[in-house]
């Protein structure tokens, strides 16, 4: 009995000493989860601050930051003004990485990398282009013998930032898409089979001859999927990769609050279907039971994420923030306050 | 008259006190269940209020589910849920009863035990495993068969004929069984996987109640010179049918609420169902797919309203099933 009591006492003491240490919590997008895990792991080694990030989805992350149950939210899409209206304080966004979305396909017998452009992709997803040997695809891919296979259109069934970026791009390049479908993290699709997650979409594409689906670049690269090149706004066909995705941020005017779409970038070498993934937090950090130390720890972490933390992006196949964007993010982080006092 | 012997005073007070304590504990534990039920009802109602207020009853008749325009209707999910569950039930019940009869009546003991064990094991497999099995094994086979509709000439003709019907917004009995694409996913795959998933519920309950049929019942029937089949159909099944229906309801409950495996395979489409191989969606699958990433309040509220609807649909289905059981129960055993 005494032993048990002692053991209990020991557990309680360790628990209290552990909680005295600063722990930050975040929740949200699953897309940057592998990157954040790596970043936070390294950050803990270097600074002793542990960060707990739950990948529950962008929407859930936004909800949690609105309810102030986390220190920061991860989100693949920026919150709209209407969404931020419900917040009890001013919310700030900073980008931490750039992601890209690629059209992955399965065409037996075609070895050349296929070329796509925005309007063609939109027409395929609208159901107007039905077979692979359609003149629109043939015109882009002169010299490639395309089979008369029907196109099995694959898309995400779950709400996802990937869908958000993809439909945002289609809305920019096709007015018909914009009026008929529009862009959001889940939309009312005209056609296609829905599959859950990047792995679900990739699974259908791999097992179905003639299938076409959109997946994240990170997933496509790590799983060695076949994906096509995209024609960008300047008319160049770009193979999706870290550098072209990163360049997308250079062809777009980045506003001071960094809430901007990177799709269809004007940069001549940019990949056209790219987007920021964001961290969202409150400008004034004094809320609930938060201490100033906690607020400072968060500020330090965010600063690290957009500066030294960026070294972990490319090894994990996430595009880095360009210099200018990181600067803007730092400026935003420096506006953080605690009870009105500058941190 | 003999006076009853009085118990020693010490003992009686101790035992009656402990009895009362036990009664309170049991009451408290039992009311937790009621409380959880009421609380979830309240929470669901509160969260779904914005959507119900905005769409009213049209939420249950509108086919559109469009997060972009914030226009939400649940009719395709409601029909999807009912079709997948009832179809899976219709296929699985005969299989389950047959296997229960085999295990309880026909199989020798060395075979009955392992078979019974295996059936129960099916119930313990997590649904994500069923989902993966459906995607990697069944979908592949289905897809292979579906591809023939796009390669062999006479089947292409059928497909083209059906395609014109589908494009016109109708379908025919024959076309209902013609694949729309060849990815293997869709309503049919969801029904197949649900059938396998709910099979053990009916089967194991049915086996147990068949075993519980008194030996007198059988022996009396045999004594009248009945064959084995006559004993089963006239003496055993009528006696056990109320219990079997209980198993069927358990299975139906599971089918209505099954989330992950269905979300993985059903293809998520809100269009009207023109072919058994087309994509569809169920309430549970849409909740699983969209709750995590629903950003607008009305979207989230609509997803919760789906949950609320599912809750009521389950209650309704269970209630109807209870009435059926009461009707089926032979007089004398209750």
XYZ file of C-alpha atoms in Angstrom:
677
model
C 0.000 0.000 0.000
C 2.757 2.411 0.983
C 4.592 1.584 -2.182
C 1.575 2.462 -4.256
C 1.155 5.748 -2.449
C 4.807 6.592 -3.015
C 4.526 5.688 -6.662
C 1.441 7.888 -6.971
C 3.231 10.746 -5.301
C 6.191 10.351 -7.610
C 3.876 10.388 -10.643
C 2.124 13.530 -9.456
C 5.425 15.320 -8.902
C 6.734 14.413 -12.344
C 3.449 15.502 -13.869
C 3.624 18.903 -12.222
C 7.250 19.480 -13.126
C 6.469 18.553 -16.736
C 3.600 21.019 -16.910
C 5.798 23.785 -15.599
C 7.674 23.520 -18.876
C 6.144 25.388 -21.787
C 4.086 23.256 -24.094
C 2.422 24.710 -27.152
C -0.494 23.082 -28.864
C -1.668 23.406 -32.402
C -4.258 21.633 -34.505
C -5.412 21.656 -38.078
C -4.354 20.768 -41.605
C -3.012 17.308 -42.253
C -1.061 18.373 -45.348
C 1.850 19.988 -43.412
C 1.743 17.390 -40.632
C 4.910 15.477 -41.645
C 6.769 18.775 -41.993
C 5.533 20.120 -38.666
C 6.378 16.878 -36.890
C 9.927 17.151 -38.126
C 10.143 20.876 -37.361
C 8.736 20.548 -33.850
C 10.935 17.581 -33.118
C 14.024 19.568 -34.097
C 12.733 22.612 -32.250
C 12.365 20.632 -29.055
C 15.914 19.340 -29.364
C 17.228 22.858 -29.832
C 15.005 24.862 -27.472
C 13.371 22.412 -25.093
C 9.895 23.623 -25.962
C 7.568 20.835 -26.919
C 4.914 21.499 -29.489
C 1.957 19.214 -29.837
C 0.277 19.323 -33.247
C -2.833 17.330 -34.051
C -3.669 16.843 -37.715
C -7.439 17.047 -37.534
C -8.136 18.894 -40.790
C -8.048 22.573 -41.702
C -11.690 23.214 -40.838
C -11.393 21.647 -37.400
C -8.203 23.610 -36.781
C -9.965 26.857 -37.653
C -12.808 25.951 -35.340
C -10.391 25.273 -32.513
C -8.582 28.567 -32.891
C -11.944 30.362 -32.948
C -12.809 28.605 -29.708
C -9.342 29.397 -28.355
C -8.601 25.827 -27.377
C -5.208 25.789 -29.147
C -2.265 28.178 -29.409
C -2.264 28.075 -33.183
C -4.156 26.444 -36.021
C -2.762 24.932 -39.186
C -4.805 25.539 -42.313
C -4.329 24.942 -46.021
C -6.658 27.786 -46.869
C -6.727 31.288 -45.444
C -9.789 32.141 -43.415
C -12.179 34.533 -45.114
C -13.177 37.861 -43.580
C -16.621 36.429 -42.880
C -15.101 33.514 -40.981
C -12.789 35.755 -38.985
C -15.704 37.976 -38.021
C -16.746 35.350 -35.449
C -13.335 35.389 -33.768
C -13.067 36.945 -30.311
C -9.823 38.698 -31.274
C -7.802 39.674 -34.322
C -6.415 36.629 -36.134
C -3.130 36.641 -38.011
C -2.003 34.325 -40.818
C 1.559 33.410 -41.710
C 2.565 30.957 -44.441
C 4.997 28.211 -43.456
C 5.409 26.235 -46.676
C 4.157 25.997 -50.233
C 2.385 22.961 -51.574
C 1.540 21.975 -55.134
C -1.122 19.764 -56.653
C -0.414 17.562 -59.669
C -2.605 15.705 -62.170
C -1.711 12.045 -61.806
C -2.803 9.549 -64.441
C -2.663 5.931 -65.484
C -2.363 5.352 -69.198
C -1.007 1.926 -70.155
C 1.303 2.089 -73.149
C 1.993 5.830 -72.920
C 5.538 6.435 -71.747
C 5.897 10.132 -72.548
C 4.966 12.576 -69.785
C 1.623 14.063 -70.701
C 1.095 17.803 -70.908
C -2.002 19.488 -69.555
C -3.329 23.004 -69.451
C -5.932 24.602 -67.236
C -8.904 24.722 -69.625
C -8.379 21.083 -70.650
C -8.222 19.955 -67.028
C -11.365 21.974 -66.263
C -13.193 20.412 -69.209
C -12.169 16.920 -68.114
C -13.502 17.570 -64.616
C -16.653 19.125 -66.075
C -17.214 15.925 -68.036
C -16.899 17.621 -71.420
C -13.729 15.788 -72.413
C -14.533 12.116 -72.094
C -11.751 10.155 -73.753
C -7.981 10.359 -73.759
C -7.758 10.760 -77.544
C -9.880 13.914 -77.410
C -8.515 16.604 -79.799
C -7.897 18.989 -76.894
C -5.509 16.542 -75.198
C -4.009 15.422 -78.512
C -3.254 19.014 -79.455
C -1.246 19.549 -76.258
C 0.587 16.272 -76.709
C 1.634 16.234 -80.339
C 3.537 13.065 -81.195
C 2.048 10.976 -78.395
C -0.307 8.177 -79.426
C -3.230 8.470 -77.070
C -5.498 5.447 -76.551
C -9.272 5.808 -77.061
C -9.803 4.955 -73.377
C -12.538 6.741 -71.465
C -11.210 9.049 -68.743
C -12.113 7.892 -65.244
C -12.135 11.137 -63.303
C -11.017 10.737 -59.686
C -11.367 13.359 -56.979
C -11.313 13.684 -53.219
C -14.427 12.667 -51.313
C -13.272 14.246 -48.064
C -12.986 17.972 -47.541
C -9.388 18.956 -48.192
C -7.059 21.856 -48.842
C -5.863 19.940 -51.901
C -9.350 20.212 -53.364
C -9.409 23.868 -52.331
C -6.254 24.650 -54.325
C -7.248 22.559 -57.311
C -10.729 24.064 -57.640
C -9.325 27.544 -57.039
C -7.034 27.002 -60.012
C -9.817 25.619 -62.212
C -12.009 28.601 -61.306
C -9.270 30.953 -62.452
C -8.702 29.280 -65.798
C -12.275 28.359 -66.693
C -15.202 30.702 -66.325
C -17.570 27.790 -66.812
C -16.002 26.013 -63.833
C -16.264 29.169 -61.792
C -19.988 29.588 -62.400
C -20.970 25.905 -62.380
C -18.816 24.533 -59.577
C -16.682 27.182 -57.914
C -13.931 26.599 -55.383
C -13.935 25.326 -51.812
C -12.389 22.530 -49.785
C -15.303 20.330 -50.832
C -17.448 21.126 -53.819
C -20.405 19.663 -55.640
C -18.591 17.781 -58.388
C -20.274 17.375 -61.790
C -18.705 13.942 -62.371
C -16.087 11.580 -61.068
C -15.415 8.991 -58.404
C -14.678 10.261 -54.933
C -11.869 8.648 -52.956
C -10.737 9.392 -49.438
C -7.384 11.077 -48.989
C -4.405 11.360 -51.313
C -3.818 7.656 -50.849
C -7.402 6.908 -51.872
C -7.146 8.956 -55.069
C -3.743 7.486 -55.883
C -5.173 4.013 -55.256
C -7.958 4.458 -57.804
C -5.584 6.001 -60.342
C -3.089 3.164 -59.964
C -5.672 0.412 -60.302
C -7.804 1.896 -63.094
C -6.472 2.209 -66.657
C -7.470 5.614 -68.003
C -7.883 7.243 -64.610
C -6.927 10.831 -63.855
C -6.825 12.302 -60.343
C -5.242 15.214 -58.540
C -2.883 14.589 -55.641
C -0.456 16.620 -53.564
C 3.032 16.889 -54.981
C 4.544 15.567 -51.725
C 2.436 12.439 -51.952
C 3.026 11.997 -55.687
C 6.791 12.288 -55.325
C 7.105 10.019 -52.328
C 4.963 7.361 -53.951
C 6.500 7.747 -57.387
C 3.214 8.425 -59.153
C 3.098 9.368 -62.814
C 1.977 12.944 -63.165
C 1.687 15.375 -66.044
C 3.269 18.759 -66.605
C 1.099 21.870 -66.414
C 1.089 24.816 -68.751
C 1.540 27.963 -66.683
C 0.235 31.439 -67.330
C 3.315 32.341 -69.355
C 2.618 29.363 -71.636
C 5.505 27.197 -70.435
C 5.027 23.561 -69.481
C 6.330 23.107 -65.953
C 7.179 19.882 -64.149
C 5.951 20.292 -60.595
C 8.763 20.437 -58.058
C 9.849 22.443 -55.039
C 11.494 25.295 -56.921
C 8.692 25.973 -59.451
C 6.141 25.781 -56.617
C 8.179 28.204 -54.551
C 8.430 30.550 -57.535
C 4.638 30.749 -57.645
C 4.828 33.110 -54.682
C 7.048 35.430 -56.727
C 4.522 35.966 -59.477
C 1.753 37.088 -57.173
C 1.430 40.330 -55.232
C 1.580 39.183 -51.604
C -0.590 41.424 -49.435
C 0.601 42.456 -45.976
C -1.565 39.825 -44.296
C -0.322 37.094 -46.722
C -3.844 35.816 -47.355
C -3.596 35.242 -51.091
C -4.091 32.537 -53.688
C -0.909 31.448 -55.480
C -2.608 29.597 -58.319
C -2.025 30.608 -61.938
C 0.992 32.687 -60.912
C 2.372 35.197 -63.417
C 5.978 34.127 -62.840
C 7.348 32.610 -66.071
C 8.852 29.570 -64.334
C 6.212 29.039 -61.675
C 4.099 25.920 -61.361
C 0.471 27.071 -61.655
C -1.325 24.910 -59.030
C 0.399 25.945 -55.817
C -0.628 27.397 -52.492
C 0.560 28.462 -49.071
C -0.202 26.445 -46.008
C -0.819 28.726 -43.057
C -0.443 28.952 -39.329
C -3.236 31.017 -37.748
C -2.994 32.626 -34.310
C -4.238 35.618 -32.326
C -2.481 38.948 -32.500
C -3.145 39.623 -28.855
C -1.970 36.607 -26.933
C -3.584 37.426 -23.598
C -6.654 35.253 -23.452
C -7.904 32.377 -21.337
C -5.156 31.446 -18.848
C -2.247 32.169 -21.116
C 0.903 33.491 -19.540
C 3.286 35.941 -21.121
C 5.928 33.205 -21.190
C 3.630 31.076 -23.319
C 2.979 33.973 -25.684
C 6.711 34.564 -26.039
C 7.333 30.879 -26.647
C 4.772 30.916 -29.455
C 6.280 34.007 -31.020
C 9.722 32.468 -30.897
C 8.479 29.235 -32.437
C 6.695 31.011 -35.288
C 9.758 33.114 -36.016
C 11.868 29.986 -36.122
C 9.408 28.215 -38.431
C 9.687 30.879 -41.142
C 13.462 31.277 -40.798
C 15.754 28.413 -39.674
C 12.846 25.975 -39.701
C 12.615 26.385 -43.483
C 15.689 24.159 -43.932
C 13.450 21.147 -43.263
C 10.986 21.981 -46.054
C 12.822 20.743 -49.118
C 14.174 17.464 -47.728
C 10.562 16.573 -46.971
C 9.375 17.705 -50.434
C 7.652 20.897 -49.310
C 8.538 24.085 -51.186
C 10.329 26.792 -49.212
C 8.987 30.274 -48.642
C 10.795 32.769 -50.868
C 12.930 35.331 -49.042
C 10.420 38.159 -49.411
C 7.524 36.111 -48.058
C 9.485 34.987 -45.000
C 10.269 38.657 -44.310
C 6.580 39.526 -44.512
C 5.743 36.685 -42.152
C 8.317 37.964 -39.660
C 6.807 41.427 -39.821
C 3.415 39.903 -38.990
C 4.858 37.874 -36.110
C 6.431 41.042 -34.702
C 3.022 42.674 -34.358
C 2.032 40.112 -31.702
C 1.092 41.606 -28.344
C 0.275 40.448 -24.831
C -2.506 42.443 -23.232
C -1.828 45.320 -25.614
C 1.877 45.315 -24.789
C 4.306 44.468 -27.594
C 5.953 41.087 -27.101
C -50.303 -19.640 12.361
C -46.595 -19.822 12.768
C -44.789 -16.566 13.316
C -41.969 -16.143 10.865
C -38.596 -16.353 12.515
C -37.115 -12.909 12.973
C -33.656 -12.377 11.622
C -30.992 -11.153 14.022
C -31.208 -7.348 14.217
C -27.546 -6.663 13.455
C -27.535 -8.617 10.256
C -30.775 -7.233 8.940
C -29.787 -3.566 9.288
C -26.429 -4.213 7.654
C -27.899 -6.065 4.730
C -30.746 -3.627 4.164
C -28.320 -0.706 4.238
C -26.019 -2.321 1.740
C -29.019 -3.165 -0.379
C -30.014 0.469 -0.514
C -26.474 1.581 -1.344
C -26.350 -0.945 -4.135
C -29.700 0.275 -5.396
C -28.448 3.858 -5.553
C -25.270 2.859 -7.307
C -27.161 0.867 -9.894
C -29.629 3.713 -10.367
C -26.820 6.216 -10.847
C -25.044 4.009 -13.356
C -28.237 3.351 -15.259
C -29.160 7.016 -15.410
C -25.759 7.820 -16.935
C -26.919 6.005 -20.049
C -30.114 8.019 -20.177
C -28.148 11.180 -19.548
C -25.699 10.444 -22.360
C -28.622 9.824 -24.693
C -30.345 13.069 -23.758
C -27.123 15.038 -23.863
C -26.215 13.813 -27.330
C -29.724 14.551 -28.505
C -29.477 18.065 -27.095
C -26.029 18.645 -28.551
C -27.008 17.362 -31.979
C -30.156 19.460 -31.911
C -28.300 22.589 -30.881
C -25.582 22.178 -33.506
C -28.005 21.402 -36.296
C -30.371 24.239 -35.441
C -28.785 26.803 -37.838
C -29.167 24.432 -40.790
C -32.699 23.411 -39.876
C -33.628 27.047 -39.443
C -32.204 28.020 -42.812
C -33.427 25.116 -44.928
C -36.399 23.873 -42.952
C -38.013 20.740 -44.277
C -36.457 21.266 -47.692
C -33.263 19.923 -46.114
C -34.845 16.478 -46.339
C -36.051 16.793 -49.929
C -33.295 18.804 -51.611
C -30.842 16.788 -53.698
C -28.148 19.425 -53.890
C -25.220 19.357 -51.468
C -23.063 22.269 -52.445
C -20.564 23.726 -49.969
C -19.673 26.498 -52.439
C -23.149 28.000 -52.612
C -24.013 26.813 -49.077
C -27.061 24.969 -50.332
C -27.513 21.691 -48.520
C -30.038 18.899 -48.872
C -29.896 15.364 -47.587
C -32.239 13.312 -49.743
C -29.477 11.561 -51.687
C -27.703 10.598 -48.453
C -30.920 9.380 -46.868
C -31.741 7.175 -49.854
C -28.104 6.089 -50.086
C -28.130 5.006 -46.444
C -31.397 3.120 -46.800
C -30.446 1.422 -50.072
C -27.032 0.233 -48.906
C -28.304 -0.966 -45.526
C -31.424 -2.724 -46.732
C -29.718 -4.308 -49.727
C -26.878 -5.547 -47.531
C -29.431 -6.873 -45.064
C -31.415 -8.633 -47.777
C -28.294 -10.434 -48.987
C -26.801 -11.199 -45.607
C -29.838 -12.524 -43.727
C -30.323 -15.716 -45.797
C -26.584 -16.347 -45.673
C -26.494 -15.759 -41.933
C -29.463 -18.019 -41.194
C -28.063 -20.732 -43.431
C -24.730 -20.613 -41.659
C -26.419 -20.591 -38.252
C -28.507 -23.629 -39.180
C -25.449 -25.392 -40.480
C -23.462 -24.726 -37.349
C -26.272 -25.523 -34.932
C -28.008 -28.409 -36.659
C -25.914 -30.050 -39.346
C -22.206 -29.664 -38.727
C -20.386 -32.203 -36.604
C -18.880 -30.666 -33.484
C -15.300 -30.661 -34.776
C -16.459 -28.474 -37.665
C -19.182 -26.446 -35.939
C -16.893 -24.923 -33.361
C -14.224 -23.542 -35.688
C -16.842 -22.305 -38.173
C -18.795 -20.587 -35.406
C -15.599 -19.085 -34.103
C -14.641 -17.786 -37.526
C -18.021 -16.129 -37.997
C -17.643 -14.348 -34.683
C -14.149 -13.343 -35.641
C -15.594 -11.452 -38.628
C -17.334 -9.135 -36.178
C -14.058 -8.285 -34.485
C -12.282 -7.083 -37.628
C -11.968 -3.255 -37.610
C -13.926 -1.530 -40.337
C -10.877 0.115 -41.869
C -9.560 -3.375 -42.606
C -12.812 -4.186 -44.392
C -12.459 -0.945 -46.316
C -8.959 -1.836 -47.434
C -10.023 -5.370 -48.295
C -12.833 -3.934 -50.418
C -10.480 -1.552 -52.207
C -7.622 -3.931 -52.825
C -9.426 -7.197 -53.444
C -13.091 -6.773 -54.346
C -12.737 -3.493 -56.242
C -10.042 -5.051 -58.380
C -12.278 -7.932 -59.367
C -15.250 -5.668 -60.022
C -13.113 -3.291 -62.026
C -11.809 -6.150 -64.144
C -15.337 -7.237 -64.958
C -16.463 -3.661 -65.573
C -13.678 -3.140 -68.077
C -15.261 -5.731 -70.323
C -18.113 -3.262 -70.910
C -15.622 -0.972 -72.561
C -13.725 -3.577 -74.568
C -15.980 -6.356 -75.849
C -18.128 -5.147 -78.791
C -21.584 -6.409 -77.787
C -21.160 -5.058 -74.276
C -20.064 -1.696 -75.638
C -23.388 -1.580 -77.471
C -25.241 -2.166 -74.192
C -23.157 0.479 -72.511
C -23.764 3.040 -75.272
C -27.489 2.347 -75.116
C -27.477 2.821 -71.337
C -25.258 5.856 -71.556
C -27.859 7.617 -73.701
C -30.537 6.729 -71.149
C -28.408 8.008 -68.253
C -27.623 11.223 -70.066
C -31.356 11.730 -70.561
C -31.726 11.336 -66.797
C -33.426 7.939 -66.761
C -32.453 4.314 -66.490
C -33.927 0.907 -67.194
C -33.839 -2.364 -65.305
C -31.068 -3.722 -67.509
C -29.058 -0.515 -67.365
C -29.310 -0.472 -63.602
C -26.812 -3.348 -63.638
C -24.456 -1.871 -66.220
C -21.329 -0.154 -64.893
C -20.963 3.582 -65.430
C -17.170 3.551 -65.217
C -14.598 0.912 -64.420
C -13.022 1.937 -61.172
C -14.841 -0.761 -59.186
C -16.033 1.684 -56.547
C -19.587 2.722 -55.888
C -22.872 1.563 -54.497
C -22.341 -2.102 -55.367
C -19.001 -2.303 -53.593
C -20.476 -0.619 -50.514
C -23.324 -3.132 -50.435
C -20.938 -6.074 -50.813
C -18.657 -4.943 -48.019
C -21.576 -4.091 -45.739
C -23.016 -7.553 -46.350
C -19.810 -9.153 -45.130
C -19.563 -6.797 -42.177
C -23.065 -7.374 -40.821
C -23.166 -11.101 -41.506
C -21.671 -12.189 -38.153
C -24.219 -10.225 -36.115
C -27.207 -12.043 -37.498
C -25.336 -15.332 -37.790
C -24.092 -15.563 -34.232
C -27.339 -14.419 -32.653
C -29.306 -16.806 -34.881
C -27.009 -19.686 -33.977
C -27.444 -19.047 -30.280
C -31.221 -18.857 -30.389
C -31.437 -21.955 -32.568
C -29.360 -23.807 -30.002
C -31.708 -22.559 -27.296
C -34.755 -24.168 -28.892
C -35.751 -26.824 -26.309
C -34.914 -30.405 -27.187
C -38.538 -31.331 -26.362
C -39.680 -29.186 -29.264
C -37.510 -31.106 -31.699
C -38.165 -34.504 -30.206
C -41.907 -33.976 -30.299
C -41.660 -33.156 -33.974
C -39.428 -36.145 -34.700
C -41.866 -38.321 -32.797
C -44.518 -37.298 -35.293
C -42.294 -38.718 -38.001
C -41.022 -35.427 -39.386
C -37.930 -35.203 -41.555
C -35.005 -33.025 -40.523
C -36.084 -30.250 -42.839
C -39.603 -30.376 -41.441
C -38.243 -30.141 -37.916
C -36.178 -27.113 -38.866
C -38.893 -25.330 -40.799
C -41.850 -26.189 -38.569
C -40.407 -26.518 -35.074
C -37.104 -24.713 -34.849
C -37.329 -21.604 -37.029
C -40.773 -20.476 -35.846
C -39.618 -20.866 -32.264
C -36.404 -18.965 -32.907
C -37.638 -16.305 -35.327
C -38.098 -13.554 -32.736
C -34.519 -14.040 -31.588
C -33.273 -14.140 -35.157
C -35.071 -10.867 -35.856
C -33.190 -9.396 -32.904
C -29.949 -10.314 -34.628
C -31.222 -8.816 -37.870
C -31.918 -5.529 -36.105
C -28.457 -5.496 -34.600
C -27.079 -5.990 -38.093
C -29.287 -3.269 -39.526
C -28.115 -0.844 -36.873
C -24.550 -1.563 -37.767
C -25.269 -1.176 -41.496
C -27.044 2.159 -41.074
C -24.237 3.650 -39.065
C -21.209 2.064 -40.727
C -18.891 4.908 -41.587
C -15.309 4.316 -42.514
C -15.496 1.271 -44.755
C -18.399 2.801 -46.680
C -16.726 6.206 -46.926
C -13.691 4.508 -48.443
C -15.540 2.665 -51.175
C -18.814 4.366 -52.046
C -17.451 7.003 -54.415
C -19.202 9.970 -52.817
C -21.735 11.310 -55.281
C -24.997 13.096 -54.661
C -26.445 12.364 -58.094
C -29.548 10.271 -58.393
C -28.642 6.622 -58.588
C -28.830 5.412 -62.181
C -26.800 2.246 -61.890
C -25.835 0.022 -59.021
C -22.226 0.674 -59.951
C -22.488 4.447 -59.809
C -21.157 6.485 -56.933
C -23.474 7.278 -54.050
C -23.163 8.549 -50.519
C -24.576 7.709 -47.122
C -25.150 10.033 -44.205
C -22.359 8.454 -42.184
C -19.904 8.613 -45.096
C -20.574 12.298 -45.726
C -20.136 13.069 -42.031
C -16.811 11.247 -42.027
C -15.699 12.932 -45.230
C -16.711 16.490 -44.567
C -16.916 17.184 -40.855
C -13.177 17.658 -40.353
C -12.841 20.239 -43.057
C -16.176 22.033 -42.987
C -15.245 25.675 -42.601
C -18.461 27.641 -42.957
C -20.765 27.423 -39.987
C -23.768 26.451 -42.115
C -21.756 23.637 -43.726
C -20.743 22.251 -40.356
C -24.270 22.600 -39.081
C -25.639 20.756 -42.117
C -23.200 17.916 -41.536
C -24.363 17.680 -37.925
C -27.966 17.723 -39.120
C -27.095 14.622 -41.152
C -26.016 13.018 -37.892
C -29.247 14.116 -36.276
C -31.230 12.628 -39.150
C -29.278 9.403 -38.925
C -30.033 9.283 -35.219
C -33.762 9.574 -35.864
C -33.679 7.178 -38.792
C -32.010 4.571 -36.573
C -34.587 5.098 -33.845
C -37.401 4.808 -36.374
C -35.997 1.689 -37.990
C -35.449 0.101 -34.593
C -38.977 0.920 -33.546
C -40.468 -0.621 -36.671
C -38.288 -3.665 -36.172
C -39.517 -4.012 -32.589
C -43.104 -4.036 -33.781
C -42.209 -6.731 -36.289
C -40.580 -8.818 -33.554
C -43.612 -8.502 -31.349
C -45.795 -9.696 -34.231
C -43.486 -12.587 -35.030
C -43.043 -13.897 -31.536
C -45.147 -17.043 -31.237
C -47.740 -16.942 -28.461
C -46.528 -18.537 -25.288
C -42.883 -17.520 -25.420
C -42.171 -13.978 -24.545
